[in-house]
Coordinates of C-alpha atoms in Angstrom, one line a residue:
Chain N
M1 CA -0.2 0.0 0.2
S2 CA 1.5 3.3 -0.8
N3 CA 0.2 7.0 -1.1
M4 CA 2.1 7.5 -4.5
I5 CA -0.7 6.0 -6.4
V6 CA -2.8 8.9 -5.9
L7 CA -0.5 11.6 -7.2
P8 CA -1.1 11.0 -10.7
L9 CA -4.7 12.0 -10.2
I10 CA -4.3 14.8 -7.4
V11 CA -1.4 16.7 -8.6
P12 CA -2.6 17.8 -12.1
V13 CA -6.2 18.7 -10.4
I14 CA -4.4 20.9 -7.8
T15 CA -1.9 22.7 -10.5
A16 CA -5.1 22.9 -12.9
I17 CA -6.8 25.1 -10.3
L18 CA -3.6 26.8 -9.5
L19 CA -3.0 27.9 -13.0
V20 CA -6.7 29.2 -13.4
F21 CA -5.6 32.1 -11.4
L22 CA -2.5 32.7 -13.4
K23 CA -4.5 33.2 -16.5
E24 CA -2.4 36.4 -17.8
H25 CA 1.2 34.7 -17.0
V26 CA 1.2 32.1 -20.2
T27 CA 5.3 31.4 -19.4
L28 CA 4.5 30.4 -15.7
Q29 CA 1.5 28.2 -16.9
R30 CA 3.7 26.7 -19.6
I31 CA 6.6 25.7 -17.0
I32 CA 4.1 24.7 -14.3
S33 CA 2.2 22.1 -16.5
L34 CA 5.6 20.7 -18.2
L35 CA 6.9 20.3 -14.6
T36 CA 3.6 18.6 -13.6
L37 CA 3.9 16.2 -16.5
S38 CA 7.3 15.3 -16.1
F39 CA 6.5 14.7 -12.3
I40 CA 3.8 12.3 -12.9
I41 CA 6.3 10.4 -15.2
I42 CA 8.7 10.0 -12.8
I43 CA 6.2 9.0 -10.3
S44 CA 4.8 6.3 -12.6
V45 CA 8.3 4.9 -13.4
I46 CA 8.7 4.6 -9.5
L47 CA 5.4 2.9 -9.2
L48 CA 6.3 0.5 -12.1
V49 CA 9.5 -0.5 -10.3
E50 CA 7.8 -1.0 -6.9
I51 CA 5.0 -3.1 -8.5
Q52 CA 7.7 -5.1 -9.9
E53 CA 9.0 -5.8 -6.7
Q54 CA 5.9 -6.2 -4.3
G55 CA 3.0 -6.9 -6.7
V56 CA -0.2 -5.0 -7.4
M57 CA -0.4 -2.3 -4.9
R58 CA -3.6 -0.5 -3.7
I59 CA -4.6 2.5 -1.6
D60 CA -7.8 2.9 0.4
F61 CA -9.0 6.1 0.9
S62 CA -9.7 7.2 4.5
G63 CA -8.8 3.6 5.3
W64 CA -12.2 2.2 4.6
A65 CA -10.9 -1.5 3.6
P66 CA -12.5 -2.8 0.1
P67 CA -15.1 -3.6 -0.8
F68 CA -16.6 -0.9 1.6
G69 CA -14.5 2.4 0.4
I70 CA -13.0 3.5 -2.6
S71 CA -9.6 2.4 -3.3
F72 CA -6.9 3.2 -6.3
V73 CA -5.2 -0.2 -7.6
A74 CA -2.1 0.2 -9.5
D75 CA -1.2 -3.0 -11.2
S76 CA 1.4 -3.0 -14.3
F77 CA -1.1 -2.5 -16.9
A78 CA -2.5 0.7 -15.6
T79 CA 0.7 2.2 -14.5
L80 CA 2.2 1.3 -18.0
L81 CA -0.4 3.2 -19.4
V82 CA -0.1 6.1 -16.9
L83 CA 3.4 6.2 -18.1
V84 CA 3.0 6.4 -21.8
A85 CA 0.1 9.0 -21.6
N86 CA 1.9 11.3 -19.8
I87 CA 5.1 11.2 -21.8
V88 CA 2.7 11.7 -24.9
A89 CA 0.5 14.6 -23.3
L90 CA 3.9 16.0 -22.3
I91 CA 5.2 16.0 -25.9
C92 CA 1.7 17.5 -27.4
M93 CA 2.0 20.3 -24.8
L94 CA 5.5 21.0 -25.8
Y95 CA 4.1 21.4 -29.5
A96 CA 1.0 23.4 -28.5
I97 CA 3.6 25.8 -26.6
F98 CA 5.8 26.0 -30.0
T99 CA 2.5 26.4 -32.1
M100 CA -0.6 27.6 -30.5
E101 CA -1.6 31.2 -30.6
L102 CA -1.4 33.1 -27.3
R103 CA -5.3 33.9 -27.8
Y104 CA -5.9 29.9 -27.1
E105 CA -3.2 29.8 -24.2
K106 CA -4.9 32.3 -22.3
M107 CA -8.1 30.6 -22.6
Y108 CA -7.1 28.1 -20.2
F109 CA -5.8 25.5 -22.6
Y110 CA -3.2 24.3 -19.8
P111 CA -5.9 23.8 -16.8
F112 CA -8.3 21.9 -19.1
T113 CA -5.4 19.7 -20.5
L114 CA -4.2 19.3 -16.9
L115 CA -7.6 18.0 -15.9
M116 CA -8.2 16.0 -18.6
I117 CA -5.0 14.3 -17.7
A118 CA -6.2 13.9 -14.2
G119 CA -9.3 12.0 -15.4
V120 CA -7.4 9.9 -17.8
N121 CA -4.8 9.0 -15.2
G122 CA -7.8 8.5 -12.5
S123 CA -9.6 6.2 -14.9
F124 CA -6.5 4.1 -15.2
L125 CA -5.8 3.8 -11.7
T126 CA -9.1 3.5 -9.9
G127 CA -10.1 0.2 -8.7
D128 CA -14.1 1.1 -8.1
I129 CA -16.1 1.2 -11.3
F130 CA -18.2 4.0 -9.8
N131 CA -15.0 6.0 -9.7
L132 CA -14.2 5.0 -13.1
F133 CA -17.4 6.9 -14.3
V134 CA -16.4 9.8 -12.1
C135 CA -12.8 9.7 -13.8
F136 CA -14.5 9.3 -17.2
E137 CA -16.8 12.5 -16.7
V138 CA -13.7 14.6 -15.5
M139 CA -11.9 13.8 -18.4
L140 CA -15.0 14.3 -20.5
L141 CA -16.0 17.7 -19.1
A142 CA -12.4 18.9 -19.8
S143 CA -12.4 17.6 -23.2
Y144 CA -15.9 19.4 -24.1
A145 CA -14.0 22.6 -23.4
L146 CA -11.3 21.8 -25.1
I147 CA -12.7 20.5 -28.3
S148 CA -14.6 24.0 -28.6
L149 CA -11.5 25.9 -27.5
G150 CA -11.3 28.8 -30.0
G151 CA -15.1 28.9 -30.8
E152 CA -15.1 28.4 -34.6
K153 CA -18.5 27.7 -36.4
I154 CA -17.5 23.9 -37.4
Q155 CA -15.8 23.6 -33.9
L156 CA -19.3 24.4 -32.2
R157 CA -21.2 22.4 -34.4
E158 CA -19.0 19.1 -34.0
A159 CA -18.8 19.9 -30.4
L160 CA -22.3 20.1 -29.8
K161 CA -22.6 16.5 -31.4
Y162 CA -19.7 15.3 -29.4
V163 CA -21.0 16.3 -26.2
L164 CA -24.7 14.8 -26.7
I165 CA -22.9 11.5 -27.7
N166 CA -20.9 11.6 -24.6
I167 CA -23.8 12.5 -22.5
V168 CA -26.1 9.7 -23.6
A169 CA -23.4 7.3 -23.5
S170 CA -22.3 8.6 -19.8
W171 CA -26.4 7.8 -19.3
I172 CA -26.1 4.4 -20.4
F173 CA -22.8 3.9 -18.3
L174 CA -25.0 5.0 -15.1
V175 CA -27.8 2.7 -16.1
A176 CA -25.4 -0.3 -16.7
L177 CA -23.9 0.7 -13.0
A178 CA -27.6 0.6 -11.6
F179 CA -28.3 -3.0 -13.1
L180 CA -24.8 -4.2 -11.9
Y181 CA -25.3 -2.7 -8.7
G182 CA -29.1 -4.4 -8.4
T183 CA -27.6 -7.8 -9.6
V184 CA -24.3 -8.4 -7.7
G185 CA -24.6 -5.7 -5.0
T186 CA -21.2 -4.3 -5.0
L187 CA -19.0 -1.5 -7.0
N188 CA -15.6 -2.7 -6.1
M189 CA -14.2 -4.2 -9.4
A190 CA -12.2 -7.0 -7.5
H191 CA -15.4 -7.5 -5.3
I192 CA -17.8 -7.8 -8.6
S193 CA -15.1 -10.2 -10.3
V194 CA -15.8 -12.5 -7.3
R195 CA -19.5 -12.3 -7.4
V196 CA -19.5 -12.9 -11.1
M197 CA -17.4 -15.8 -10.8
E198 CA -19.8 -17.3 -8.2
A199 CA -22.8 -16.4 -10.5
G200 CA -21.2 -18.3 -13.4
A201 CA -22.9 -17.8 -16.7
N202 CA -25.9 -16.0 -15.3
P203 CA -27.9 -14.7 -18.2
L204 CA -28.8 -11.4 -16.3
I205 CA -24.8 -10.7 -15.7
T206 CA -24.4 -11.2 -19.1
T207 CA -27.0 -8.5 -20.4
V208 CA -25.3 -6.1 -17.8
A209 CA -22.1 -7.0 -19.4
L210 CA -23.3 -6.2 -22.9
I211 CA -24.7 -3.0 -21.8
F212 CA -21.4 -2.0 -20.5
L213 CA -20.0 -3.3 -23.8
I214 CA -22.3 -0.5 -25.6
V215 CA -21.0 2.0 -23.3
F216 CA -17.2 1.5 -23.7
S217 CA -17.5 1.0 -27.3
L218 CA -19.2 4.3 -27.7
K219 CA -16.0 5.9 -25.8
A220 CA -13.6 4.0 -27.7
G221 CA -15.0 4.1 -31.1
L222 CA -15.6 0.4 -31.3
L223 CA -18.2 0.1 -34.2
L224 CA -20.1 2.9 -32.6
F225 CA -17.6 5.4 -33.8
F226 CA -19.9 7.8 -36.0
W227 CA -19.0 10.8 -33.5
L228 CA -15.5 10.2 -33.8
P229 CA -14.1 11.6 -37.6
G230 CA -15.9 14.9 -37.2
S231 CA -15.0 15.5 -33.8
Y232 CA -11.2 14.7 -33.9
S233 CA -10.8 16.8 -37.0
V234 CA -12.1 20.2 -35.8
P235 CA -9.7 21.3 -32.6
P236 CA -6.3 22.7 -32.9
T237 CA -3.6 20.3 -33.8
A238 CA -2.2 19.7 -30.5
I239 CA -5.5 19.2 -28.8
A240 CA -6.5 16.8 -31.5
A241 CA -3.4 14.8 -31.2
L242 CA -4.3 14.8 -27.4
F243 CA -7.6 13.3 -28.1
A244 CA -6.6 10.7 -30.7
A245 CA -3.6 9.6 -28.2
L246 CA -5.4 9.3 -25.0
L247 CA -9.4 9.5 -25.3
T248 CA -10.1 6.4 -27.3
K249 CA -7.5 4.4 -25.5
V250 CA -9.1 5.2 -22.1
G251 CA -12.1 3.6 -23.6
M252 CA -10.2 0.7 -24.6
Y253 CA -8.7 0.3 -21.2
A254 CA -12.2 0.1 -19.7
L255 CA -13.1 -2.5 -22.3
V256 CA -9.8 -4.2 -21.4
R257 CA -10.5 -4.1 -17.9
S258 CA -14.0 -5.2 -17.8
F259 CA -13.7 -8.2 -20.3
T260 CA -10.7 -9.6 -18.5
L261 CA -11.5 -8.9 -14.7
L262 CA -15.2 -8.2 -14.3
F263 CA -17.0 -10.3 -17.1
P264 CA -14.8 -13.4 -18.2
N265 CA -17.8 -15.6 -17.1
N266 CA -19.6 -16.0 -20.5
P267 CA -17.0 -15.6 -23.2
E268 CA -19.2 -17.5 -26.0
V269 CA -21.4 -14.3 -25.9
T270 CA -19.4 -11.5 -25.0
H271 CA -16.1 -12.3 -26.5
T272 CA -17.7 -13.3 -29.8
A273 CA -19.6 -10.1 -29.7
L274 CA -16.3 -8.4 -29.3
G275 CA -14.6 -10.3 -32.2
I276 CA -17.3 -9.2 -34.6
M277 CA -17.2 -5.6 -33.6
A278 CA -13.3 -5.4 -33.9
G279 CA -13.8 -7.0 -37.4
L280 CA -16.5 -4.6 -38.3
T281 CA -14.7 -1.7 -37.1
I282 CA -11.8 -2.5 -39.0
I283 CA -13.5 -3.0 -42.3
A284 CA -15.6 0.3 -41.8
G285 CA -12.2 2.0 -40.7
C286 CA -10.3 0.9 -44.1
I287 CA -13.2 2.1 -46.3
G288 CA -13.1 5.3 -44.8
A289 CA -9.4 5.8 -44.9
L290 CA -9.2 4.8 -48.4
S291 CA -12.0 6.8 -49.6
G292 CA -11.0 10.1 -47.8
R293 CA -9.2 12.8 -49.5
D294 CA -9.0 14.9 -46.7
V295 CA -5.8 14.4 -44.4
R296 CA -7.7 15.0 -41.3
T297 CA -9.8 12.4 -42.4
I298 CA -7.7 9.7 -43.2
A299 CA -6.0 10.0 -40.0
S300 CA -9.1 9.7 -38.0
Y301 CA -10.2 6.5 -39.8
N302 CA -6.6 5.3 -38.8
V303 CA -7.6 5.9 -35.2
L304 CA -10.8 3.4 -35.8
I305 CA -8.6 0.8 -37.6
G306 CA -6.1 1.1 -34.4
V307 CA -9.0 0.3 -32.0
G308 CA -10.0 -2.6 -34.3
F309 CA -7.1 -4.0 -34.1
I310 CA -6.5 -3.8 -30.3
I311 CA -9.7 -5.2 -29.6
I312 CA -9.1 -8.3 -31.7
G313 CA -6.5 -9.1 -29.3
L314 CA -8.7 -8.9 -26.5
A315 CA -11.4 -10.9 -28.3
V316 CA -8.9 -13.5 -28.8
G317 CA -8.1 -13.5 -25.1
T318 CA -4.9 -15.6 -24.8
E319 CA -2.1 -14.6 -22.7
S320 CA 0.2 -13.6 -25.8
A321 CA -2.7 -11.8 -27.3
L322 CA -3.3 -9.8 -24.1
Q323 CA 0.6 -8.8 -24.2
G324 CA 0.3 -7.8 -27.7
V325 CA -2.7 -5.7 -26.7
I326 CA -0.5 -3.8 -23.8
Y327 CA 2.4 -3.4 -26.5
Y328 CA -0.1 -1.9 -29.1
L329 CA -1.9 0.3 -26.8
M330 CA 1.4 2.0 -25.8
H331 CA 2.3 1.8 -29.4
D332 CA -1.2 3.4 -30.5
M333 CA -0.8 6.3 -28.2
I334 CA 2.5 7.6 -29.6
A335 CA 2.0 6.8 -33.3
K336 CA -1.4 8.4 -33.2
A337 CA -0.1 11.2 -31.7
M338 CA 2.7 11.5 -33.9
L339 CA 0.2 11.1 -37.0
F340 CA -2.0 13.9 -35.8
L341 CA 0.6 16.4 -35.3
A342 CA 2.4 15.8 -38.7
V343 CA -1.0 16.0 -40.5
G344 CA -1.7 19.4 -38.3
M345 CA 1.8 20.7 -39.4
M346 CA 0.9 19.6 -43.0
I347 CA -2.2 21.9 -43.0
Y348 CA -0.4 24.7 -41.3
L349 CA 2.4 24.7 -43.8
T350 CA -0.1 24.5 -46.9
G351 CA -3.0 25.8 -45.9
E352 CA -4.7 22.9 -47.5
T353 CA -6.5 20.0 -46.0
V354 CA -7.3 17.8 -49.8
I355 CA -4.2 15.4 -50.5
D356 CA -4.2 16.4 -54.0
K357 CA -3.5 20.0 -53.6
M358 CA -0.4 19.6 -51.8
S359 CA 2.7 18.3 -53.4
G360 CA 6.6 18.2 -52.9
L361 CA 6.7 19.2 -49.4
I362 CA 9.8 16.8 -48.8
R363 CA 11.6 19.3 -51.0
N364 CA 10.8 22.3 -48.9
Y365 CA 10.8 20.6 -45.6
P366 CA 13.0 17.5 -45.7
I367 CA 13.2 16.6 -41.8
F368 CA 9.6 16.8 -41.7
G369 CA 9.0 14.5 -44.5
W370 CA 11.0 11.6 -43.2
L371 CA 9.5 12.1 -39.7
F372 CA 6.3 11.5 -41.4
F373 CA 7.7 8.6 -43.2
I374 CA 8.6 7.2 -39.6
A375 CA 5.2 7.7 -38.4
M376 CA 3.7 5.9 -41.4
C377 CA 6.1 3.1 -40.9
S378 CA 5.4 2.7 -37.4
L379 CA 1.7 2.7 -38.1
A380 CA 2.2 0.0 -40.6
G381 CA 4.0 -2.1 -38.0
I382 CA 7.5 -2.2 -39.9
P383 CA 10.0 -3.9 -37.7
P384 CA 12.5 -1.8 -35.8
L385 CA 9.5 0.4 -34.7
S386 CA 7.1 0.1 -32.0
G387 CA 4.1 -1.4 -34.1
F388 CA 5.8 -4.5 -35.0
L389 CA 5.8 -6.2 -32.0
G390 CA 2.3 -5.7 -30.9
K391 CA 1.3 -6.9 -34.3
V392 CA 3.3 -10.3 -34.0
L393 CA 2.1 -11.1 -30.5
I394 CA -1.8 -10.4 -31.3
G395 CA -1.4 -12.5 -34.5
Q396 CA 0.2 -15.3 -32.7
G397 CA -2.6 -15.1 -29.9
A398 CA -5.1 -15.2 -32.9
I399 CA -3.4 -18.3 -34.1
E400 CA -3.1 -20.2 -30.9
G401 CA -6.9 -19.2 -30.5
G402 CA -7.9 -20.2 -33.8
H403 CA -9.5 -17.0 -34.8
F404 CA -8.4 -17.0 -38.4
V405 CA -10.8 -14.6 -39.9
L406 CA -9.9 -11.9 -37.3
L407 CA -6.3 -12.7 -38.1
G408 CA -6.7 -12.1 -41.7
L409 CA -8.6 -9.1 -41.2
G410 CA -6.1 -7.3 -38.8
F411 CA -3.3 -8.1 -41.0
F412 CA -5.0 -7.0 -44.0
S413 CA -5.7 -3.5 -42.1
S414 CA -1.8 -2.8 -41.8
L415 CA -1.8 -2.8 -45.6
I416 CA -4.6 -0.5 -45.9
V417 CA -2.9 1.7 -43.1
L418 CA 0.1 1.6 -45.4
Y419 CA -1.7 2.2 -48.5
S420 CA -3.7 5.2 -47.0
L421 CA -0.6 6.7 -45.5
L422 CA 1.7 6.2 -48.4
R423 CA -1.0 8.2 -50.7
I424 CA -0.8 11.1 -48.6
F425 CA 3.1 10.4 -48.6
L426 CA 3.4 10.1 -52.2
S427 CA 1.0 12.7 -53.3
S428 CA 1.8 15.4 -50.8
F429 CA 5.5 15.0 -50.0
F430 CA 7.1 13.5 -53.3
G431 CA 6.0 15.0 -56.8
E432 CA 6.4 18.4 -58.3
T433 CA 7.0 20.9 -55.8
I434 CA 4.6 23.8 -55.9
I435 CA 5.7 25.9 -53.0
S436 CA 8.4 27.9 -54.4
L437 CA 11.1 29.0 -52.1
E438 CA 10.2 32.5 -51.5
D439 CA 6.6 31.4 -50.6
E440 CA 7.3 29.0 -48.0
K441 CA 6.4 29.1 -44.5
P442 CA 9.3 28.9 -42.4
L443 CA 9.6 25.9 -40.0
P444 CA 11.5 26.4 -37.2
K445 CA 13.8 23.6 -35.9
R446 CA 12.0 23.7 -32.3
I447 CA 8.7 23.0 -33.8
L448 CA 10.0 19.7 -35.2
L449 CA 11.3 18.7 -31.7
P450 CA 8.0 17.3 -30.4
L451 CA 7.7 15.2 -33.7
T452 CA 11.3 14.3 -33.3
L453 CA 10.9 13.0 -29.5
L454 CA 7.8 11.0 -30.6
A455 CA 9.9 9.4 -33.4
V456 CA 12.6 8.5 -30.8
C457 CA 9.8 7.3 -28.5
T458 CA 8.3 4.8 -31.3
F459 CA 12.1 3.5 -31.9
G460 CA 12.9 3.3 -28.4
L461 CA 9.5 1.2 -27.6
G462 CA 10.3 -1.1 -30.8
I463 CA 14.1 -1.4 -29.9
G464 CA 13.7 -1.3 -26.0
A465 CA 11.0 -3.8 -26.1
E466 CA 13.2 -6.3 -24.2
K467 CA 13.6 -4.0 -21.3
L468 CA 10.0 -3.5 -21.0
A469 CA 9.3 -7.2 -21.5
P470 CA 9.3 -8.0 -17.8
F471 CA 6.6 -5.0 -17.1
V472 CA 4.4 -6.3 -19.9
T473 CA 4.6 -10.0 -19.3
D474 CA 3.4 -9.1 -15.5
A475 CA 0.7 -7.0 -16.7
A476 CA -0.5 -9.4 -19.1
E477 CA -0.2 -12.3 -16.4
T478 CA -2.3 -10.0 -14.1
L479 CA -4.9 -9.5 -17.1
Y480 CA -5.0 -13.2 -17.8
T481 CA -5.2 -14.7 -14.2
P482 CA -7.7 -12.1 -12.4
S483 CA -7.1 -13.9 -8.9
I484 CA -3.9 -12.1 -8.7
Y485 CA -5.5 -8.6 -8.9
I486 CA -8.4 -9.7 -6.6
D487 CA -6.0 -11.2 -4.1
A488 CA -4.2 -7.8 -4.0
V489 CA -7.3 -6.0 -3.3
L490 CA -9.5 -8.4 -1.0
D491 CA -8.0 -10.2 1.7
G492 CA -7.0 -13.7 0.2
E493 CA -9.3 -15.9 2.4
Q494 CA -12.0 -13.7 2.8
W495 CA -13.0 -13.9 -1.0
Q496 CA -11.9 -17.7 -1.1
G497 CA -14.3 -18.5 1.5
E498 CA -17.0 -16.6 -0.2
V499 CA -16.6 -18.6 -3.5
N500 CA -16.7 -21.9 -1.4
K501 CA -19.9 -20.9 0.2
Chain S
M1 CA -43.4 -0.6 -6.2
E2 CA -40.5 -1.4 -8.1
S3 CA -42.3 -2.4 -10.9
L4 CA -44.4 1.2 -10.9
I5 CA -40.9 3.2 -10.7
L6 CA -39.5 1.3 -13.7
V7 CA -42.6 2.0 -15.8
L8 CA -42.1 5.7 -14.7
V9 CA -38.2 5.5 -15.8
G10 CA -39.3 4.0 -19.0
I11 CA -41.9 6.8 -19.6
L12 CA -39.1 9.2 -18.8
V13 CA -36.8 7.9 -21.4
A14 CA -39.4 7.9 -23.7
V15 CA -39.9 11.7 -23.5
A16 CA -36.3 12.3 -23.2
T17 CA -35.8 10.5 -26.3
Y18 CA -38.4 12.3 -28.4
L19 CA -37.1 15.7 -26.9
I20 CA -33.4 14.7 -27.6
L21 CA -34.3 13.8 -31.5
S22 CA -36.0 17.1 -32.1
K23 CA -34.4 19.8 -33.8
Q24 CA -34.5 22.7 -31.3
L25 CA -31.2 23.0 -29.0
L26 CA -33.4 23.9 -26.1
R27 CA -35.3 20.9 -26.1
V28 CA -32.2 18.7 -26.8
I29 CA -31.1 20.2 -23.6
L30 CA -34.5 19.7 -21.6
G31 CA -34.2 15.9 -23.0
T32 CA -30.8 15.4 -21.2
A33 CA -32.4 16.9 -18.1
V34 CA -34.9 14.3 -18.2
L35 CA -32.8 11.7 -19.1
S36 CA -30.7 12.2 -15.9
H37 CA -33.9 12.2 -13.9
A38 CA -34.6 9.0 -15.1
A39 CA -31.2 7.7 -14.3
H40 CA -31.7 9.0 -10.7
L41 CA -35.0 7.0 -10.1
L42 CA -33.5 3.9 -11.8
I43 CA -30.3 3.9 -9.4
L44 CA -32.4 4.5 -6.2
T45 CA -34.7 1.5 -7.7
M46 CA -32.0 -0.8 -8.0
G47 CA -30.6 -0.2 -4.6
G48 CA -33.8 -1.6 -3.2
L49 CA -37.0 0.3 -2.0
K50 CA -38.4 -0.2 1.5
K51 CA -41.3 -2.2 1.9
G52 CA -44.1 -2.1 4.5
M53 CA -45.6 0.9 6.4
S54 CA -44.0 4.3 6.8
R55 CA -42.9 5.5 10.2
Y56 CA -45.3 8.0 10.3

């Protein structure tokens, strides 16, 4: 038990409140937010090492023992995601500092971003399903403000849709929670798991599980993604990159958590549904990515393909597939942030959004061109980069589980990702230069720094996978054998006794 | 009693759905408000309603 677990939630909340009072002091706001994020990164590294030594950690707020009080539980899976999410957020924030207009920065960009990060971290770390709902709301409320930041007409239109969809989704979440409480009588995730295991393949619990599936699919963009391409293409680049990197991943975290820990009781129904939804998402994402002519649309549909691919790993559910899910989730955060930053920069440099109207960018901005190339290779899963290992592990799991259709779809989608991005690369970066040297917008080296850092991260995650392996193996083991998690949260004998009764 | 409240929740959800699907923004917002009432009632009911006479 350690008090450190609560810091990734509480520190950004406190600094966000502080920053509201520093509205006019933009430099101070920048420094404080960067420091906050770096602090959380350090904390999560310490937590990871400590979890490796002492197993899953938890903190009971005010000393109320679970299942009565609310607790935060840090296992390797949650902590790894906190770590990567905050690294990506830090890099996106650097990009925002370099490129964002002062007007936006003074409109409370930093406080809202920090609140969103707090919600994201809280969702990863919480061990209580109602608290998960609360953290989701913290994250969403901040994102409502961020998506409409600037208040352009198109932003307000998309923000309205985004807010409504999420309010309805949150309402379904509440209804699902009410049903869950009525059925099993507890809200602590470990305790729910115990009660669900006792009940076995109870049809009522399966129904509740399916409602949760709908909720989290809406949040993650799994099949119910109709809101996603529109709302991810309107906010300023740094915010769009943060959304693409973090928000859908929280939905996916919730899906992974609920279908490994909470509802593994009836996989014939729930995991089949997950598999079908993942397959359809990939097909729809591929169609969207191929048919788009707008770079932002292509990037948004690439998010969907990533979502579908990760959920294939969850639907397969073997231990190696779960390892693949963890690697791919981390990779996807980095790569999607990189893709959205690159796309945003292309729009900034050319003033165009349609790929046919850009050409020969690589002659004007060679380094930027090759950074885009790295992002493309990483998303397609080309070996030394980070996407490769996740794809291999998910593929291996799919073969072990005999899910050949999903396997085929998953690897087919990699080709489509490569093709759709190669189309951007060939038509916008190669070809005849249409921007003459006099007209080209200056691109200071420092603006390329965030993209370069993300490129370093994707190389690091690919080459340094060996170093990360013990953490990922531990995380996958905890997901695969829920009893490790339950033992850490509830006292061992207490729940064993309950099962035997 | 539970069934009665659940029917009420159903009516509220139906009204809310109608309002949310309408064209005016104000109606949509009112729809979400009605929706939240439905959720409150549902949560109270799922926690279990008290049976028997009231104390007063």
